[in-house]
Amino acid sequence: MIDALLHALPLVFAPMNILAMFIGLIAGLIVGCLPGLTVVTGLAVLIPLTFGLDPMFALGMMAGMYNGGSYGGAIPAILMRVPGTPASVATVLDGYKMTQKGQAAYALQVALLSGVIGSVLSSISLILLSPPLVSFSLMFGPIEYFWLGILGLATVSSLLGDDLPKGLIACGIGLLIGAVGQDISNGTERFTFGQLDLLDGFSAIVLLTGLFAVPPVLQIIEEAVKTGMSGDKLKLHRQGSALSQWRFFTPVWIRSSIIGIIIGILPGAGGSMSSFLAYNEAKRVARNPETFGHGNPEGVAASECGNGADNAASLIPALALGIPGSGVAAVILGGLLVHGLRPGPQLFREHPDIVYGFMLQFLVTSFLLAIVGGLAATRIFGQVLRLPRIVLAPVILLFVTVGVYSVNNSLFDLWVLLGVGLIGYVLERLDYPSAPIVLGLLLGPMIESQLRLALTISGGKTTALLSTPIAVTLALLSAAILLAPAWRMWRERGKTPVIEGAESR
């Protein structure tokens, strides 16, 4: 691992790749501070634009946008009481109260410093934990990879959706889309309806962009917000240094970072869960928990540190096993595939310089965030909030359309982009999660190929799918994850008659 890191250092610190990280950070800050847009949206717009570029340059922009967007969401959350990203919802609770007290600049400092510390520790965990996980994954064969794919689908489906059925339906949609094209074994056309453009299936770039970039734009158009934030609220003055109070925040940072890293590693959890859990834990152990929600800077520190610690950690299962830990990681997986990099153990064997360079880019962009996202930069990027959101919609659509068309120079891709975007918008309105669709699309072909290979090796014996301890363990975990929501519902219903009976007596 050390040799691979040393070989990757010259790539990471090449002038063009450093420029890419700066570009990604700036773009991420802008995307994050725009309410209604998310890091997922920004990455979905960015990936088509990186097609044909050097992989390290493209990955540097992705790493920068991920870390920049993570902090950028705190800017409108603190200044406007509007979370820029879903993961910054918990930041609103105390951040906006601090703004009302005239402590907006101090709140932004706390958010930035906490996000940087969480991101740095998360990047270190990515570098240290990914190789051991890869070594373990080398014990996997076709059978184990089949169940690993099933586990990934089951985990993301049950954790990201509001209920299990919607998560499963979203996964089914992704699997169906992934089946379009020629059969991988005999070349039979599946669901092509005579369209030559569908012989190779749908383009991952077009689908990712349509699912994650178009629906937020349609929501912006629907809301038609024609006013931006007033300039008076964006006049920030220095209000003390958060860094000088590091002893006060250190316990919060340690707890929140541990929570964020653990949640990031778990497939399907994501930044929203880590920030809320970190916030709740900080409130639970605080000496004055009643001050939380009324402008306590510890609440801002816990939320943003937990959010930042989730970033790189969510890529640990994504890079090592091909199972993303969040919706953002799922989009990054698509970005890797676009550049010919297939996540999993083979990525570490075939492209060690790139994968370790990507990890180092997360660490470097975490430190650069402290420079680019300082109070001066926050003032500059905060000015974007003065633009009416309705003005941003056509600009985003323009970038999306140009980026998608430039991939294959195909009008068919634009029609697919429009259709998938409308479907994604309808699914969001119906509260269907988008990430399981991406997982079904990415994991479906892998599950199919590994299942066929396993059955071919075993001579068609389905019992071979449970012939190893790892396979049995993964199968039981998948079943437990799928049955857990039903078990919780059954227990809640079972408790209701007892409570009613006790009350009647």
C-alpha atoms as one frame of an Amber mdcrd trajectory, in Angstrom:
protein
   0.000   0.000   0.000   2.822   2.421   0.895   4.527   1.827  -2.466   1.253
   2.502  -4.297   0.727   5.728  -2.331   4.255   6.903  -3.125   3.772   6.171
  -6.822   0.463   8.065  -6.781   1.910  11.224  -5.173   3.387  12.674  -8.408
   0.033  12.204 -10.134  -1.904  13.901  -7.343   0.396  16.934  -7.155   0.705
  17.437 -10.900  -0.223  21.070 -11.662  -3.227  20.170 -13.818  -4.620  17.782
 -11.213  -4.251  20.398  -8.470  -6.143  22.792 -10.737  -8.847  20.139 -11.148
  -9.244  19.860  -7.376  -9.586  23.637  -7.060 -12.184  23.708  -9.846 -14.122
  20.899  -8.183 -14.049  22.625  -4.788 -15.326  25.910  -6.197 -18.060  24.186
  -8.204 -19.014  22.095  -5.168 -19.294  25.165  -2.956 -21.578  26.842  -5.503
 -23.745  23.739  -5.976 -23.920  23.100  -2.241 -24.982  26.638  -1.373 -27.838
  26.614  -3.895 -30.999  25.329  -2.191 -32.661  22.590  -4.210 -29.421  21.347
  -5.718 -27.279  18.604  -4.173 -23.808  17.165  -4.592 -25.442  14.309  -6.490
 -26.880  16.815  -8.953 -23.529  18.539  -9.350 -21.689  15.281  -9.961 -24.354
  14.142 -12.415 -23.789  17.341 -14.393 -19.998  17.112 -14.041 -19.474  13.505
 -15.172 -20.554  14.037 -18.807 -18.259  17.069 -19.019 -15.265  14.947 -17.930
 -15.776  12.372 -20.672 -12.525  11.997 -22.593 -10.413  13.790 -19.968  -7.538
  12.216 -18.058  -8.972  10.009 -15.254  -6.954  11.697 -12.493  -8.097  15.142
 -13.655 -11.729  14.002 -13.702 -11.501  12.228 -10.343  -9.821  15.296  -8.823
 -12.812  17.415  -9.796 -15.191  14.786  -8.373 -13.312  14.666  -5.045 -13.278
  18.467  -4.863 -16.961  18.774  -5.673 -17.870  16.121  -3.074 -15.976  17.844
  -0.239 -16.880  21.368  -1.395 -20.560  20.592  -1.774 -20.649  18.939   1.644
 -19.675  22.220   3.320 -21.482  24.439   0.807 -24.846  23.187   2.028 -24.164
  24.783   5.416 -24.065  28.315   3.947 -27.806  28.711   3.180 -28.646  26.522
   6.192 -26.965  29.020   8.504 -27.842  32.235   6.648 -31.336  31.465   5.324
 -32.659  28.532   7.380 -32.779  26.628   4.090 -30.524  23.530   3.945 -28.441
  23.584   0.770 -28.195  19.785   0.836 -30.201  17.125   2.710 -27.181  16.424
   4.923 -27.193  20.016   6.234 -30.714  19.827   7.669 -29.398  19.333  11.211
 -27.144  22.401  10.768 -30.255  24.570  10.451 -31.335  23.827  14.023 -28.582
  25.868  15.694 -26.914  27.597  12.736 -29.832  29.859  11.857 -30.407  30.699
  15.527 -26.789  31.883  15.687 -27.443  34.069  12.631 -30.448  35.613  14.388
 -28.146  36.395  17.322 -25.688  38.164  15.016 -23.191  35.261  15.022 -23.484
  34.225  11.361 -19.756  34.557  10.628 -18.807  32.547  13.711 -21.322  29.844
  12.825 -19.851  29.580   9.311 -16.349  29.281  10.808 -17.459  26.470  13.088
 -19.173  24.706  10.184 -16.112  25.024   7.932 -13.567  23.885  10.531 -15.764
  20.982  11.636 -16.374  19.901   8.046 -12.637  20.013   7.280 -11.734  17.903
  10.319 -14.441  15.355   9.514 -13.337  15.172   5.869  -9.647  14.737   6.786
 -10.357  11.887   9.211 -12.730  10.319   6.699 -10.058  10.454   3.977  -7.522
   8.819   6.283 -10.008   6.036   7.045 -10.544   5.539   3.301  -6.794   5.073
   2.766  -6.335   2.754   5.773  -9.493   0.628   5.607  -9.928   0.057   1.864
  -6.854  -2.227   1.341  -7.788  -4.675   4.157 -11.303  -4.843   2.765  -9.845
  -5.605  -0.665  -7.675  -8.384   0.811 -10.794  -9.910   2.314 -12.677  -9.593
  -0.960  -9.985 -11.644  -2.742 -11.534 -14.670  -1.021 -14.655 -14.078  -3.123
 -15.609 -16.171  -6.143 -18.648 -15.978  -8.477 -20.976 -17.295  -5.767 -19.833
 -14.760  -3.190 -20.004 -11.889  -5.677 -23.555 -12.877  -6.561 -24.663 -12.667
  -2.935 -22.636  -9.501  -2.414 -24.622  -7.854  -5.197 -27.867  -9.058  -3.636
 -26.732  -7.671  -0.269 -25.962  -4.315  -1.851 -29.395  -4.102  -3.440 -31.143
  -5.221  -0.250 -29.237  -2.792   1.967 -29.707   0.289  -0.182 -33.337  -0.523
  -0.947 -34.348  -0.886   2.684 -32.320   2.000   4.121 -32.754   4.766   1.548
 -36.481   4.544   1.028 -39.231   5.580   3.423 -40.560   2.044   3.244 -39.338
  -1.320   1.992 -41.791  -1.821  -0.922 -40.797   1.466  -2.563 -37.134   0.617
  -2.177 -37.677  -2.785  -3.782 -39.690  -1.297  -6.640 -36.934   1.265  -7.268
 -34.390  -1.573  -7.345 -36.591  -3.475  -9.781 -36.708  -0.460 -12.094 -32.908
  -0.291 -12.063 -32.573  -4.017 -12.755 -35.021  -3.748 -15.654 -33.083  -0.840
 -17.177 -29.828  -2.757 -16.745 -31.263  -5.707 -18.680 -31.833  -3.629 -21.832
 -29.501  -4.535 -24.693 -27.886  -7.696 -25.952 -27.717 -10.737 -23.692 -24.185
 -11.084 -22.348 -23.985 -14.807 -23.109 -25.816 -15.474 -26.390 -26.344 -12.017
 -27.920 -30.151 -12.112 -27.826 -31.756  -8.686 -27.950 -33.698  -7.771 -24.818
 -36.198  -4.885 -24.586 -34.651  -3.074 -27.549 -37.955  -2.821 -29.503 -36.001
  -2.799 -32.730 -33.975   0.298 -31.799 -30.344  -0.004 -32.888 -29.398   2.634
 -30.320 -30.390   0.221 -27.541 -28.266  -2.746 -28.638 -25.574  -1.748 -26.137
 -28.101  -0.753 -23.490 -28.611   2.676 -21.993 -25.622   4.924 -21.392 -24.802
   5.142 -17.685 -23.976   8.849 -18.064 -27.360   9.652 -19.588 -29.260   7.699
 -16.946 -27.341   9.190 -14.025 -27.764  12.695 -15.371 -31.440  12.200 -16.071
 -32.184  10.747 -12.640 -30.242  13.195 -10.512 -29.832  16.428 -12.501 -33.167
  16.933 -14.265 -35.700  16.416 -11.390 -34.215  19.198  -9.177 -34.357  21.581
 -12.138 -38.014  20.733 -12.717 -38.718  21.358  -9.035 -37.016  24.759  -9.262
 -39.201  25.618 -12.269 -42.306  24.410 -10.451 -41.610  26.490  -7.338 -40.757
  29.561  -9.492 -38.949  31.407  -6.713 -38.289  34.837  -8.243 -36.495  36.489
  -5.337 -33.076  35.860  -3.854 -31.507  36.663  -0.511 -31.033  40.316   0.416
 -27.505  41.722   0.325 -27.693  43.007   3.922 -27.855  39.483   5.316 -24.669
  38.533   3.465 -22.519  41.226   5.079 -20.369  39.061   7.360 -17.959  40.512
   9.897 -15.270  38.694  11.870 -16.696  37.428  15.151 -13.838  35.568  16.867
 -11.937  32.467  15.842 -13.406  28.988  16.099  -9.904  27.510  15.824  -8.847
  29.189  19.073 -11.549  27.174  20.870 -10.354  23.795  19.595 -10.254  22.326
  23.111 -13.953  23.074  23.502 -14.890  21.414  20.197 -12.438  18.465  20.213
 -14.744  15.966  22.024 -17.567  16.830  19.623 -15.290  16.406  16.605 -14.015
  13.014  17.781 -17.469  11.588  18.474 -19.001  13.018  15.317 -16.136  11.795
  13.110 -16.434   8.245  14.450 -20.192   8.273  13.868 -19.805   9.698  10.354
 -17.156   7.167   9.334 -19.203   4.213  10.607 -22.374   5.454   8.911 -20.435
   6.118   5.699 -19.116   2.560   5.565 -22.622   1.141   5.976 -24.139   0.892
   2.469 -27.237   3.005   2.086 -26.971   5.252   5.141 -25.535   8.560   3.924
 -24.746  12.055   5.164 -28.245  12.923   6.420 -28.205  10.034   8.874 -24.638
  10.701  10.039 -25.276  14.414  10.661 -28.462  13.754  12.642 -26.901  10.942
  14.688 -23.856  13.097  15.436 -26.121  16.005  16.440 -28.260  13.802  18.695
 -25.179  12.288  20.354 -23.692  15.733  21.005 -26.967  16.831  22.559 -27.219
  13.658  24.659 -23.806  14.062  26.313 -23.871  17.878  26.570 -23.905  19.546
  29.971 -26.696  21.864  28.844 -28.732  19.896  26.278 -31.591  22.394  26.552
 -29.428  24.964  24.683 -29.396  22.843  21.531 -31.776  24.236  18.956 -31.300
  27.748  20.389 -27.924  28.670  18.874 -25.424  26.260  20.458 -22.259  26.117
  18.290 -21.714  22.498  19.368 -24.796  21.571  17.362 -23.319  23.126  14.207
 -19.957  21.449  14.866 -21.508  18.013  15.407 -23.740  18.164  12.346 -21.073
  19.388   9.916 -18.318  17.138  11.289 -20.558  14.079  11.010 -21.530  15.147
   7.509 -17.900  15.624   6.449 -16.760  12.352   8.027 -19.293  10.491   5.921
 -17.835  11.669   2.592 -14.763   9.573   1.870 -15.900   6.771   4.186 -18.882
   6.083   1.921 -16.399   5.201  -0.829 -14.729   2.432   1.201 -17.273  -0.258
   0.227 -17.716   1.395  -3.172 -14.069   1.144  -4.233 -13.284  -2.160  -2.505
 -16.483  -4.120  -3.150 -18.427  -2.098  -5.717 -21.198  -1.334  -3.196 -21.604
   2.435  -2.662 -22.397   3.708   0.805 -24.521   6.646  -0.422 -26.258   8.088
  -3.453 -23.215  10.278  -4.133 -20.961   7.217  -4.049 -23.300   5.522  -6.505
 -22.893   8.417  -8.955 -19.111   8.353  -8.461 -19.193   4.639  -9.311 -20.837
   5.613 -12.581 -18.094   8.190 -13.115 -15.428   5.528 -12.592 -17.129   3.240
 -15.090 -17.290   6.072 -17.623 -13.492   6.311 -17.454 -13.000   2.548 -17.830
 -12.376   1.892 -14.121 -14.445  -0.970 -12.698 -14.758  -0.761  -8.885 -13.774
  -3.802  -6.844 -10.592  -5.736  -6.067  -9.534  -5.660  -9.720  -9.380  -1.849
  -9.527  -6.613  -2.070  -6.911  -4.734  -4.655  -8.972  -5.080  -3.099 -12.426
  -4.997   0.645 -11.597  -3.303   1.064  -8.185  -1.851   4.483  -9.038  -5.257
   5.875  -9.957  -7.226   4.401  -7.055  -4.683   5.456  -4.417  -4.320   8.804
  -6.151  -8.090   9.241  -5.899  -7.899   8.531  -2.161  -5.113  11.072  -1.732
  -7.141  13.612  -3.700  -9.869  13.356  -1.074  -7.297  14.082   1.618  -5.766
  16.993  -0.304  -9.139  18.564  -1.138 -10.089  18.294   2.545  -7.167  20.564
   3.426  -7.773  22.823   0.422 -11.343  23.288   1.626  -9.979  25.199   4.620
  -8.356  27.652   2.188 -10.986  27.869  -0.556 -13.926  27.752   1.837 -12.604
  30.390   4.253 -14.703  33.304   5.365 -13.704  35.449   2.366 -14.692  32.714
  -0.070 -17.884  32.121   1.890 -18.811  35.747   1.343 -18.191  35.410  -2.392
 -20.077  32.147  -2.894 -22.812  33.325  -0.574 -23.571  36.066  -3.120 -24.917
  33.343  -5.401 -27.858  33.157  -3.000 -28.923  36.565  -4.246 -29.779  35.092
  -7.652 -33.417  34.021  -8.081 -33.512  30.230  -8.287 -35.737  30.386 -11.364
 -32.819  31.983 -13.255 -30.556  29.035 -12.495 -32.836  26.391 -14.029 -32.117
  27.129 -17.743 -28.370  27.452 -17.023 -28.273  24.002 -15.419 -30.325  22.484
 -18.243 -27.928  23.986 -20.781 -24.885  22.371 -19.140 -26.700  19.050 -18.795
 -27.806  18.979 -22.436 -24.397  19.935 -23.835 -22.631  17.433 -21.585 -24.878
  14.505 -22.483 -24.846  15.248 -26.216 -21.042  15.475 -26.236 -20.699  11.876
 -25.006 -21.955  10.132 -28.151 -23.111  13.081 -30.316 -26.512  11.408 -30.306
 -29.955  13.008 -30.320 -31.295   9.696 -29.041 -29.402  10.284 -25.788 -31.143
  13.637 -25.381 -34.561  11.994 -25.747 -33.515   9.387 -23.169 -32.314  12.198
 -20.885 -35.690  13.919 -21.151 -37.669  10.713 -20.599 -35.570   9.521 -17.671
 -35.650  13.003 -16.141 -39.450  13.116 -16.257 -39.682   9.600 -14.803 -37.210
  10.547 -12.068 -39.257  13.647 -11.253 -42.456  11.608 -10.937 -40.708   9.031
  -8.744 -39.389  11.768  -6.451 -42.873  13.246  -6.116 -44.094   9.789  -5.126
 -41.221   9.454  -2.591 -39.425   6.680  -4.441 -35.647   6.771  -3.783 -33.354
   7.230  -6.787 -30.218   5.588  -5.407 -31.633   2.012  -5.539 -32.380   2.563
  -9.241 -28.711   3.384  -9.818 -27.652   0.373  -7.776 -29.931  -1.885  -9.769
 -28.511  -0.491 -12.982 -24.884  -0.921 -11.864 -25.157  -4.162  -9.891 -27.725
  -5.934 -12.069 -25.364  -6.931 -14.906 -22.740  -8.032 -12.377 -25.241 -10.165
 -10.466 -26.452 -11.765 -13.699 -22.976 -12.569 -15.000 -21.760 -13.967 -11.658
 -24.907 -16.087 -11.257 -24.482 -17.590 -14.704 -20.797 -18.232 -14.097 -21.505
 -19.872 -10.731 -24.206 -22.135 -12.216 -21.952 -23.014 -15.155 -19.112 -24.042
 -12.826 -21.460 -26.112 -10.619 -23.173 -27.808 -13.558 -26.465 -26.038 -12.976
 -26.821 -26.982  -9.288 -28.592 -24.177  -7.455 -27.503 -25.624  -4.108 -23.984
 -24.475  -4.964 -25.121 -20.905  -4.289 -25.021 -21.743  -0.563 -21.952 -23.967
  -0.609 -19.493 -21.647   1.179 -19.583 -19.988   4.627 -19.220 -16.509   3.119
 -22.123 -17.146   0.737 -24.351 -18.355   3.577 -23.420 -15.345   5.712 -24.171
 -12.871   2.915 -27.473 -14.612   2.136 -28.548 -14.471   5.794 -27.561 -10.800
   6.033 -29.586 -10.009   2.912 -32.613 -11.835   4.317 -32.263 -10.119   7.699
 -32.059  -6.670   6.108 -35.126  -7.310   3.958 -37.150  -8.744   6.852 -36.103
  -6.140   9.454 -38.738  -3.511   8.467 -41.504  -6.138   8.525 -40.288  -7.344
  11.937 -40.360  -3.805  13.351 -43.879  -3.237  12.029 -45.052  -6.534  13.541
 -43.582  -5.655  16.935 -45.162  -2.190  16.916 -48.564  -3.655  16.074 -48.107
  -6.309  18.744 -47.467  -3.680  21.407 -50.544  -1.577  20.588 -53.248  -3.885
  22.105 -51.213  -4.221  25.312 -50.947  -0.454  25.746 -54.648   0.041  25.005
 -55.581  -2.685  27.455 -53.383  -1.187  30.143 -54.974   2.215  29.616 -58.500
   0.788  29.780 -57.716  -0.886  33.090
